[in-house]
CSV table of C-alpha atoms in Angstrom, one decimal:
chain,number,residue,atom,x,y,z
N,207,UNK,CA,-27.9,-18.3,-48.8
N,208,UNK,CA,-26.1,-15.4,-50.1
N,209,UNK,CA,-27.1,-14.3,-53.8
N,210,UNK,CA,-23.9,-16.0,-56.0
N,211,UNK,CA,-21.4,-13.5,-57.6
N,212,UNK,CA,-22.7,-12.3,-60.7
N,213,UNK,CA,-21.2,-11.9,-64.4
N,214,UNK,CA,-20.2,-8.1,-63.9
N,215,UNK,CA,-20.7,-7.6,-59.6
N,216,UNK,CA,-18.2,-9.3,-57.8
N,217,UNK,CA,-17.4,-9.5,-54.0
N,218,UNK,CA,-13.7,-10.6,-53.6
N,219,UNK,CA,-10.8,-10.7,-51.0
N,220,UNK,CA,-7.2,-9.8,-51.8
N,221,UNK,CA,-4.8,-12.2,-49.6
N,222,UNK,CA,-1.5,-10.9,-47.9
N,223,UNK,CA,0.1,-12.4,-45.0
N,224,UNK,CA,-1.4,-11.3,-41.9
N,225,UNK,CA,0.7,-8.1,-40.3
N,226,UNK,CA,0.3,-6.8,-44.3
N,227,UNK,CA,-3.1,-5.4,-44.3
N,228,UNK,CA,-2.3,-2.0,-43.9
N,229,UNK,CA,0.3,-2.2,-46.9
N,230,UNK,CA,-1.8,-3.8,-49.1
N,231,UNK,CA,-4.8,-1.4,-48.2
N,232,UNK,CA,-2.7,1.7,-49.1
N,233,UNK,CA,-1.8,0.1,-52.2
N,234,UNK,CA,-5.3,-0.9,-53.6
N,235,UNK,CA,-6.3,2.6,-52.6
N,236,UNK,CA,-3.5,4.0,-54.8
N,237,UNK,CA,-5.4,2.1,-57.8
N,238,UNK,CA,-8.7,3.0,-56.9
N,239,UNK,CA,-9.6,-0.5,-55.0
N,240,UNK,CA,-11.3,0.6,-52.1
N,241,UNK,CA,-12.2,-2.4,-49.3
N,242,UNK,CA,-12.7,-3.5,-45.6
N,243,UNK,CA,-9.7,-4.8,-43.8
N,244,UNK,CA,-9.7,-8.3,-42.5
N,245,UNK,CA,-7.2,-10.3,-41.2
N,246,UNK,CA,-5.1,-11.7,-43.9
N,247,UNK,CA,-6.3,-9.5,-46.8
N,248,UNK,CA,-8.6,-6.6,-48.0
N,249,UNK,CA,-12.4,-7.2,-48.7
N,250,UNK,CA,-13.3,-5.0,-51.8
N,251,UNK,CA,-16.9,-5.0,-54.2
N,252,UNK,CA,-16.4,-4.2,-57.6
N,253,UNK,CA,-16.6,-5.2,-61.8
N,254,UNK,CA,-14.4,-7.2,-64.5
N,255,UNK,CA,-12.2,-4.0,-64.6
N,256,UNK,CA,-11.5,-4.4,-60.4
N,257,UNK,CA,-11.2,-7.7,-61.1
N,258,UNK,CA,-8.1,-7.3,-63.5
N,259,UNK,CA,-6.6,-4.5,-62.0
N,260,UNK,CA,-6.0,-5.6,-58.7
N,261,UNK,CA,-4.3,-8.2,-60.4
N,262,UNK,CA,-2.7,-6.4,-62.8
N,263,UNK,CA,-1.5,-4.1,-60.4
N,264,UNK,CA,-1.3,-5.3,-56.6
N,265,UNK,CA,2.4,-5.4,-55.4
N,266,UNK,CA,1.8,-6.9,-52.1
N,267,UNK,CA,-1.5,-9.2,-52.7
N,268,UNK,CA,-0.8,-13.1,-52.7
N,269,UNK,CA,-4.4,-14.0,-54.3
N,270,UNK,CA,-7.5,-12.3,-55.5
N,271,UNK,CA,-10.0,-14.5,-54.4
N,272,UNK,CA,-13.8,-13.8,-55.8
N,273,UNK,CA,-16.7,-14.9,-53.2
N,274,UNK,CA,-19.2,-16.9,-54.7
N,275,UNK,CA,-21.6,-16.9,-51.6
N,276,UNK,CA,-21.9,-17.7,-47.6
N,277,UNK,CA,-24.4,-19.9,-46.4
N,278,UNK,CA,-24.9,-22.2,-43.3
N,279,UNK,CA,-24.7,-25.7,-43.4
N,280,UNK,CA,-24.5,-28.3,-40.7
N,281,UNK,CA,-24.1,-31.5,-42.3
N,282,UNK,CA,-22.3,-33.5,-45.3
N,283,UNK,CA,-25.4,-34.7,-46.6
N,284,UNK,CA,-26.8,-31.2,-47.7
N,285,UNK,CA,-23.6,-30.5,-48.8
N,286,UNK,CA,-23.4,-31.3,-52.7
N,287,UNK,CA,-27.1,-30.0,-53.0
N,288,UNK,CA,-25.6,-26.5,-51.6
N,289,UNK,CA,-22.8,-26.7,-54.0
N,290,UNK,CA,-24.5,-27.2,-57.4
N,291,UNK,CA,-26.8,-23.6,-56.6
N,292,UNK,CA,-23.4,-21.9,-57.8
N,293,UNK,CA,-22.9,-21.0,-61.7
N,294,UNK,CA,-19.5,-23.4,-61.7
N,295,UNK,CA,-19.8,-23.2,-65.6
N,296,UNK,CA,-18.4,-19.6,-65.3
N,297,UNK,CA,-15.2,-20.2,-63.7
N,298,UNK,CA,-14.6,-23.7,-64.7
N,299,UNK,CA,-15.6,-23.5,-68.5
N,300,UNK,CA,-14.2,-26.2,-70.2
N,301,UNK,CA,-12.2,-27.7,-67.5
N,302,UNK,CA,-12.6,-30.5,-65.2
N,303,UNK,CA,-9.9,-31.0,-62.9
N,304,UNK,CA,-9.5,-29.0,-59.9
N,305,UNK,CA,-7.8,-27.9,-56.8
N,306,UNK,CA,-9.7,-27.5,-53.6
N,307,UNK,CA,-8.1,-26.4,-50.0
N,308,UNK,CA,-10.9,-27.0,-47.6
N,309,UNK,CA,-11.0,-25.7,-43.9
N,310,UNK,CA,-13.2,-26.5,-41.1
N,311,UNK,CA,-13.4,-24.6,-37.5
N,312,UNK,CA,-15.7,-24.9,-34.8
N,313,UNK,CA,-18.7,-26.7,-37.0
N,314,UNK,CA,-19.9,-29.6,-36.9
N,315,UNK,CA,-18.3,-30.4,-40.1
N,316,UNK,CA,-15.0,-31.1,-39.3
N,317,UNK,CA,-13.3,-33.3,-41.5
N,318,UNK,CA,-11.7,-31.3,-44.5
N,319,UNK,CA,-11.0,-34.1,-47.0
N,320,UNK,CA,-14.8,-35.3,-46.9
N,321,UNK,CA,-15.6,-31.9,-47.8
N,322,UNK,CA,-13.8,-31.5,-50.4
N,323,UNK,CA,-15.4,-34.6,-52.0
N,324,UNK,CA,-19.0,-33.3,-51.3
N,325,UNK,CA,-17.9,-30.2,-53.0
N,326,UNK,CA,-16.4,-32.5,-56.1
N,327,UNK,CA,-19.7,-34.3,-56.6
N,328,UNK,CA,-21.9,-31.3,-56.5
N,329,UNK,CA,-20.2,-29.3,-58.9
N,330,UNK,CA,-20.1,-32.6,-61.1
N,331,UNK,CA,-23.7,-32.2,-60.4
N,332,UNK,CA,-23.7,-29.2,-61.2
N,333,UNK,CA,-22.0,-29.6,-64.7
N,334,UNK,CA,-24.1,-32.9,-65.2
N,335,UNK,CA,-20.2,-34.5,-65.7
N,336,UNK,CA,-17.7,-35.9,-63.7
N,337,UNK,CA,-15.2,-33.5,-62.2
N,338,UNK,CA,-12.2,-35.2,-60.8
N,339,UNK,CA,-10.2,-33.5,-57.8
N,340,UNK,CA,-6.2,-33.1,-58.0
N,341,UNK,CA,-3.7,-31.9,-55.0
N,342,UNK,CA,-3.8,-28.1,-54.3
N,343,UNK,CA,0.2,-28.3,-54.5
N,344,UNK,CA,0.1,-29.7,-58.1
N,345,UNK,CA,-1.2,-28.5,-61.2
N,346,UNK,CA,-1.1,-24.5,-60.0
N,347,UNK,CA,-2.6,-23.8,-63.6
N,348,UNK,CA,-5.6,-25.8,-62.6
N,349,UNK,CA,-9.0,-23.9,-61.2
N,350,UNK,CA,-8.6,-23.5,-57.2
N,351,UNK,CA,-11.8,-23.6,-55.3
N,352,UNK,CA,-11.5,-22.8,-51.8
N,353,UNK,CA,-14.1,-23.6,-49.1
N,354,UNK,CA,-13.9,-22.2,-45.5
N,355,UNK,CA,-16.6,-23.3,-42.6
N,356,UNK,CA,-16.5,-21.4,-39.4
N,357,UNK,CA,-19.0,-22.1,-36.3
N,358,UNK,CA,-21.3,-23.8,-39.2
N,359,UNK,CA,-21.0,-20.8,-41.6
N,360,UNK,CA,-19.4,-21.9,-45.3
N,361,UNK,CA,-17.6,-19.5,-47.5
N,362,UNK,CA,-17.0,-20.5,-51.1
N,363,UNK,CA,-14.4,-18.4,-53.0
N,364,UNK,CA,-13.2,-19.2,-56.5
N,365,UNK,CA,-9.1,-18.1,-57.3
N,366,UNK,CA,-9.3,-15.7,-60.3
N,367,UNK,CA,-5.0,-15.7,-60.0
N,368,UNK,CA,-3.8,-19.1,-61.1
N,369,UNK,CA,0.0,-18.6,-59.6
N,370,UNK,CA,0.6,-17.0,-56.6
N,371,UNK,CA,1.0,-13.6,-57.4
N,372,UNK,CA,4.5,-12.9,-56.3
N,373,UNK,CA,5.5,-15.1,-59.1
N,374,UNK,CA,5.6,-12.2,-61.8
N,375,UNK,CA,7.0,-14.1,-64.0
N,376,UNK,CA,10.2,-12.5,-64.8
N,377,UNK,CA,12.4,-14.6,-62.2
N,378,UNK,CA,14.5,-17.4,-63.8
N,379,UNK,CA,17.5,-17.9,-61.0
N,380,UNK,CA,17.3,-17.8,-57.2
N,381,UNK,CA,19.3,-18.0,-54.2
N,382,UNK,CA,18.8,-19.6,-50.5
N,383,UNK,CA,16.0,-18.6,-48.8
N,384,UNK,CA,14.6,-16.0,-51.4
N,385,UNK,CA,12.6,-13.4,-50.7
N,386,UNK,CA,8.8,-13.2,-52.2
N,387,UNK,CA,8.3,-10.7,-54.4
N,388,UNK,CA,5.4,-9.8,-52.9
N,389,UNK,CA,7.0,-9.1,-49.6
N,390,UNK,CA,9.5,-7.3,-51.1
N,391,UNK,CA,7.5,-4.8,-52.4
N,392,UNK,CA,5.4,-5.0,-49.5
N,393,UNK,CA,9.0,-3.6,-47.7
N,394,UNK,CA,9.5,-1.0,-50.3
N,395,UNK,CA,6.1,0.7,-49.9
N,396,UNK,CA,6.3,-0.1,-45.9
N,397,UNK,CA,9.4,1.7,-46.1
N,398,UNK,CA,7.9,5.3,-47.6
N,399,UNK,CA,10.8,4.9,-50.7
N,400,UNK,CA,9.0,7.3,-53.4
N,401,UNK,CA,11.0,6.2,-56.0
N,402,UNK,CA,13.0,10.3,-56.2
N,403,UNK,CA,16.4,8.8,-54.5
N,404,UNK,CA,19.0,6.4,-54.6
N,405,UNK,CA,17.9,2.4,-53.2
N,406,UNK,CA,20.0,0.3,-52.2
N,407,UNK,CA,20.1,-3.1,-51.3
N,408,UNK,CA,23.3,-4.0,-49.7
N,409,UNK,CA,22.8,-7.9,-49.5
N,410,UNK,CA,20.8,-8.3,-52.6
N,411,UNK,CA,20.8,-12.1,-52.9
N,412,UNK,CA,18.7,-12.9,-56.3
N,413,UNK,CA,17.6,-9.3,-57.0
N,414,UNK,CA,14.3,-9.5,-55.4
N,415,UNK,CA,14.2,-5.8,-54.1
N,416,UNK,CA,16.2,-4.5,-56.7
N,417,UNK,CA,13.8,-5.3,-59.2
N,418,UNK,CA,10.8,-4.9,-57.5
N,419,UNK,CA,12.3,-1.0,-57.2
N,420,UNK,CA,12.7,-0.7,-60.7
N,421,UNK,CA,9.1,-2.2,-61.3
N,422,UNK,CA,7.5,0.4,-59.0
N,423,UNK,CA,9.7,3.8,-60.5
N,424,UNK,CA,9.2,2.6,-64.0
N,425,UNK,CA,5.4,2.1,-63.1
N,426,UNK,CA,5.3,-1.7,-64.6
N,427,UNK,CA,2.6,-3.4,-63.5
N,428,UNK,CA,3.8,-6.3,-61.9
N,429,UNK,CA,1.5,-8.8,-63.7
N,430,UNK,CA,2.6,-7.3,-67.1
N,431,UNK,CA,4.5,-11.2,-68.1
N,432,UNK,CA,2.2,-13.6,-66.8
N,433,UNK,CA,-0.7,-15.4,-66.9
N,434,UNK,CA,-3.9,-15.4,-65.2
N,435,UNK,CA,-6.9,-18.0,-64.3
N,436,UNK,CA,-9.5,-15.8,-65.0
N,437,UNK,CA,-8.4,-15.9,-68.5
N,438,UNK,CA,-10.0,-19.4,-68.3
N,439,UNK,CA,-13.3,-18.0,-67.4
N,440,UNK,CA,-16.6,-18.2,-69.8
N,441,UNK,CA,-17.0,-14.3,-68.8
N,442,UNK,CA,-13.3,-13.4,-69.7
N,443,UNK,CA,-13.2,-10.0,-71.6
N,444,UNK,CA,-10.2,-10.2,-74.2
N,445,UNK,CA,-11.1,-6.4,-74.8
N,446,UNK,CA,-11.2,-5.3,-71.5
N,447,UNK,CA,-8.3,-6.7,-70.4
N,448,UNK,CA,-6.0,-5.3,-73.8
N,449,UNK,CA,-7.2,-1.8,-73.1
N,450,UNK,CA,-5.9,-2.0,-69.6
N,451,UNK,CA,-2.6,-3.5,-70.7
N,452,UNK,CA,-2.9,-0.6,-73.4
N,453,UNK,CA,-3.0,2.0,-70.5
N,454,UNK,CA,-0.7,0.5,-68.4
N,455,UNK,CA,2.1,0.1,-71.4
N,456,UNK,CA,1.4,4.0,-71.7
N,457,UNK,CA,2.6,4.8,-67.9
N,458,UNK,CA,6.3,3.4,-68.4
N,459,UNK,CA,8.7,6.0,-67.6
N,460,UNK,CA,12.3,5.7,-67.5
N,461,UNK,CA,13.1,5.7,-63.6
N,462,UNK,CA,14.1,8.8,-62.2
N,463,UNK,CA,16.6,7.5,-59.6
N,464,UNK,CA,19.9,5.2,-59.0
N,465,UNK,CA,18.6,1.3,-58.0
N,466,UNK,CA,21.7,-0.2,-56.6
N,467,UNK,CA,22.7,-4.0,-55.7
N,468,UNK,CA,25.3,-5.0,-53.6
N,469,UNK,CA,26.2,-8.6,-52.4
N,470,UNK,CA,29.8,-10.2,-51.6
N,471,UNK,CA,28.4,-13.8,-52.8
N,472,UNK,CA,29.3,-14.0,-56.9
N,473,UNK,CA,26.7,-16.8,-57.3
N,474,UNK,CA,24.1,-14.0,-55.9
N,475,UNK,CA,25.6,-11.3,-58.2
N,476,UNK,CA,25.3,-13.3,-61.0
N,477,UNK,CA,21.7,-14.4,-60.8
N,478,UNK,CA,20.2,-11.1,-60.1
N,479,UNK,CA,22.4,-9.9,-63.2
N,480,UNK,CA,20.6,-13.0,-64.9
N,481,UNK,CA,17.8,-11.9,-63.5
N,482,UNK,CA,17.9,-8.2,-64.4
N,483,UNK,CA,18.9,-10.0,-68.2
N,484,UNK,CA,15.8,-11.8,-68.6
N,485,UNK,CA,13.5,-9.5,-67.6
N,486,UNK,CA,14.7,-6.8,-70.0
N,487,UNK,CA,15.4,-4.8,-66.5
N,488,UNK,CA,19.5,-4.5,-67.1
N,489,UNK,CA,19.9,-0.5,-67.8
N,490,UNK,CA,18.0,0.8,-64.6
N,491,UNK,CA,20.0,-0.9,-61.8
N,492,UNK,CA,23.9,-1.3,-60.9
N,493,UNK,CA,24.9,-4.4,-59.6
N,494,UNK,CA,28.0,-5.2,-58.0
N,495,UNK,CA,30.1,-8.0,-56.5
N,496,UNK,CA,31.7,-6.7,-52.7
N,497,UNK,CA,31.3,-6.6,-49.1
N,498,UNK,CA,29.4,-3.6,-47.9
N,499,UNK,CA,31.7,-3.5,-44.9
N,500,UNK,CA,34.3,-2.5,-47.0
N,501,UNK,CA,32.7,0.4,-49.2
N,502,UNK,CA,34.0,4.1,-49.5
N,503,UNK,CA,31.4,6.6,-48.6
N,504,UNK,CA,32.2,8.2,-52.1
N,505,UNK,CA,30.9,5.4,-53.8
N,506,UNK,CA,27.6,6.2,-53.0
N,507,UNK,CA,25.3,9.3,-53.3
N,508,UNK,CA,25.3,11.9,-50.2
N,509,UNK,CA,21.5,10.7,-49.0
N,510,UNK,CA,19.2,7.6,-50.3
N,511,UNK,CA,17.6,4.8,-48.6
N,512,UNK,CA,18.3,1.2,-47.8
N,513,UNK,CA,15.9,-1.6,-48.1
N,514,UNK,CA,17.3,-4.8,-47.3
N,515,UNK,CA,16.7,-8.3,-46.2
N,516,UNK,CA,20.3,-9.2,-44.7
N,517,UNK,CA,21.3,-12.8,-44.0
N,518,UNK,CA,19.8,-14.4,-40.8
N,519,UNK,CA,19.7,-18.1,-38.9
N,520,UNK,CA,17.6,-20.0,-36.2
N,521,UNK,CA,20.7,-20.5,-34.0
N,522,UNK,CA,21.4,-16.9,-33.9
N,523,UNK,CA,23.1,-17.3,-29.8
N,524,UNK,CA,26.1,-19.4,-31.2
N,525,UNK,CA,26.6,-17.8,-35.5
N,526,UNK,CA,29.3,-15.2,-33.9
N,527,UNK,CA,29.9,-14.7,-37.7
N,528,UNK,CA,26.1,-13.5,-38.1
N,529,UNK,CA,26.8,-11.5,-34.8
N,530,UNK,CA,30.1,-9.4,-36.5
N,531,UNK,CA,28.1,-9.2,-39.7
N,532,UNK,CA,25.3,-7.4,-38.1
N,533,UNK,CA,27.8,-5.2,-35.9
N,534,UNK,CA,29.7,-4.4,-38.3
N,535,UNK,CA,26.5,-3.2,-40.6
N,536,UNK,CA,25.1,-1.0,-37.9
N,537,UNK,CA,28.6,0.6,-37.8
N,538,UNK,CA,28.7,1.4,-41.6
N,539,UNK,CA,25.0,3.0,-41.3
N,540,UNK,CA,26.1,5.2,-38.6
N,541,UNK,CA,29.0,6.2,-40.7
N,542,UNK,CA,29.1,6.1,-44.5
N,543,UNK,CA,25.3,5.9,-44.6
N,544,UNK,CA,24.4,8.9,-42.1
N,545,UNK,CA,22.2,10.8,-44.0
N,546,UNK,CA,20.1,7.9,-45.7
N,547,UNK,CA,16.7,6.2,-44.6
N,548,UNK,CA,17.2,2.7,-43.6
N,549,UNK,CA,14.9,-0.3,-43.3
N,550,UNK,CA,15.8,-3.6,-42.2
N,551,UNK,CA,14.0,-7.0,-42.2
N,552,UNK,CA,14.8,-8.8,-39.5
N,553,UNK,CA,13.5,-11.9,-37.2
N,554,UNK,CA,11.1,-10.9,-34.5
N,555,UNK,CA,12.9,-12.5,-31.9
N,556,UNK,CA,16.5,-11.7,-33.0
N,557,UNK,CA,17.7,-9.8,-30.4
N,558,UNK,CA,21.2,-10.7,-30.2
N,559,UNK,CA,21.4,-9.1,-34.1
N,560,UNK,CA,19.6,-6.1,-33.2
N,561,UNK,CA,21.7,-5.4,-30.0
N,562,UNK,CA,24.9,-5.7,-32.4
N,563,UNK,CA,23.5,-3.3,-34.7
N,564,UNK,CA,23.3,-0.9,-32.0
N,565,UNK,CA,21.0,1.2,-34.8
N,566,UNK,CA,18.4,3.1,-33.4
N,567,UNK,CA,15.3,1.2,-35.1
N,568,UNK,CA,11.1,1.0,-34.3
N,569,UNK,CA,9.3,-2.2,-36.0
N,570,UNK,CA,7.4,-0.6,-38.5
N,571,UNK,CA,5.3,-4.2,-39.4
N,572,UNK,CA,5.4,-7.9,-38.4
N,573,UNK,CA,5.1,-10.8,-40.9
N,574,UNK,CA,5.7,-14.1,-41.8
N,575,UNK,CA,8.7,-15.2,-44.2
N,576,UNK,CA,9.5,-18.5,-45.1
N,577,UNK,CA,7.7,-20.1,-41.7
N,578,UNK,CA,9.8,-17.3,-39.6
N,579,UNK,CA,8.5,-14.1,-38.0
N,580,UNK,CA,9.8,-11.4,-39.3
N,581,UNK,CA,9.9,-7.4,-38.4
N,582,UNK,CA,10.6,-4.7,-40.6
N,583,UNK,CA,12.3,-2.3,-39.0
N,584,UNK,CA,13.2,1.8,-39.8
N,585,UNK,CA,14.7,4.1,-37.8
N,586,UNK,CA,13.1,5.4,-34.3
N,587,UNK,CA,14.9,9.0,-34.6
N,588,UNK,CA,16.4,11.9,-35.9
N,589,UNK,CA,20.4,10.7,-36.4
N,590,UNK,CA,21.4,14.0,-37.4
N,591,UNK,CA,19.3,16.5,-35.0
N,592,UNK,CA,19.4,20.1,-35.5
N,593,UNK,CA,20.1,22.3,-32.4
């Protein structure tokens, strides 16, 4: 069995959706996390101050995750034995009700739900009291324990996040089908905006990119307003963790661009204006209510970029109103927005959208968003070659 994770040497896994890893690499990299890409997330080694920075900081991560140990184990019967080696009084302290999301692949342990209660009694074991186990989807403030066996190896890992991470917790209103946060920064960073020109987002729904844009050029961490589980821990440094919201208060700068909104839906307008409101966020972005379409190329600056998650369905063969949407987009891009940078999410297999945009664009990543497979795409040349 692998030694358990210590009080100040921790090995842990930052989650993203798999197609993300490069992203999210770049990004811990640009903090000082440096790891091993796996696929799903980025493996990293380090202390209580990696520990809250990545999740202080990470844009793109989903979860930091810290690996309590690896060990084989073939049977349910050893299980709870195994279980109770780990120092569960760290990371559970004074709480006994938990999550656990249990997988099993390719072992002779195959049934995920008896598992789970093996893992419940030996950590009650453990603890010398009763721990009682409580749905993963309810209670997100509640410990999560996670528990992976693969061709009779087990992984234990411990969530140190609480909420998922994209939930930074200056959200209040949403629209259909809203795009995570963490995906929309993922887009942003994917894109190679630098935060030194114009960004636009020309069907800006709740606000999503809009205000991940003014996060990243006003260098707010992203976990400034929330909470996290590792808060909860016995080993939790109140000091550590106010000095590194001390420095990171320090870095705000006023943002050095134009962060623009756009959408033709007043419901959307108004919640990323609500939005915007509630997160204190109002003076560094423009919103407003129209139809892309339909804009003068006056209204904008000469050159920017575009980062946008426009409106998509499953039945794209027979929505001709989707089909003049996108046609009519591409036009616009080759017109008013000639000399801007422009990245597009769009469904892997909508082809019928991408041959109306008629927009020369290469898939720059591939991910999943809300169950559907999604590219984003920038564009493959030149539009304005120099002879």
């Amino acid at each position: 069995m692998n030694k358990p994770a210590g009080l100040s040497n921790f090995q842990m896994l930052a989650t993203c959706p798999p197609g993300l890893e490069n992203v999210l690499s770049s990004e811990l990299e640009s903090i000082g996390i440096y790891g091993k890409k796996i696929v799903g997330g980025i493996e990293f080694h380090g202390d209580l101050l990696s520990l809250y920075t990545a999740n202080l900081w990470s844009r793109v991560a989903g979860r930091i995750l810290v690996r309590l140990g690896k060990f084989k184990l073939f049977s349910l019967n050893e299980a709870p034995e195994k279980f109770a080696r780990f120092p569960w009084e760290l990371y559970l302290n004074r709480c006994r009700d938990i999550r656990v999301r249990a997988t099993c692949h390719k072992s002779r342990i195959f049934h995920s739900g008896a598992l789970c209660q093996r893992l419940v009694q030996g950590i009650s074991k453990r603890l010398r009291e009763p721990v009682n186990l409580v749905s993963h989807k309810e209670g997100e403030e509640l410990p999560l324990v996670m528990v992976r066996i693969v061709k009779n190896r087990c992984q234990i890992s411990v969530d140190s996040s609480g909420a998922h991470l994209h939930k930074r917790g200056y959200k209040k209103f949403s629209v259909r089908a809203p795009l995570r946060e963490n995906l929309a920064a993922a887009m942003i960073i994917a894109s190679g905006w630098s935060g030194t020109c114009c960004l636009l987002d020309p069907f800006c729904g709740s606000g999503t990119v809009v205000m991940e844009a003014i996060l990243m050029a006003a260098s707010i961490p992203p976990g400034r307003r929330r909470k996290f589980a590792f808060m909860n821990w016995k080993n939790f440094d109140a000091r550590l963790w106010n000095q590194l919201l001390w420095r990171s208060d320090r870095l705000f700068t006023q943002p050095k661009c134009q962060i623009l909104g756009i959408d033709r839906d007043p419901h959307a307008v108004e919640s990323t204006l609500a939005n915007l409101e509630h997160a204190g966020l109002s003076d560094f972005a423009r919103i407003t209510r129209g139809d892309i379409l339909g804009t003068r190329r006056d209204t904008f600056p000469k050159t920017g970029q575009i980062v946008t998650n426009p409106p998509y369905g499953k039945r794209l063969r027979t929505n001709h109103s989707l089909v003049r949407l996108y046609s009519g987009f591409g036009q616009i891009l080759r017109t008013t927005f000639r000399d801007w940078k422009v990245s597009v999410l769009c469904p892997t297999d909508a082809h019928v959208l991408r041959r109306a945009m008629n927009f020369p664009l290469r898939r720059s990543c591939t991910f999943s968003h809300g169950g559907i497979k999604v590219d984003l795409l920038t564009e493959s040349w030149n539009k304005n070659p120099q002879f």
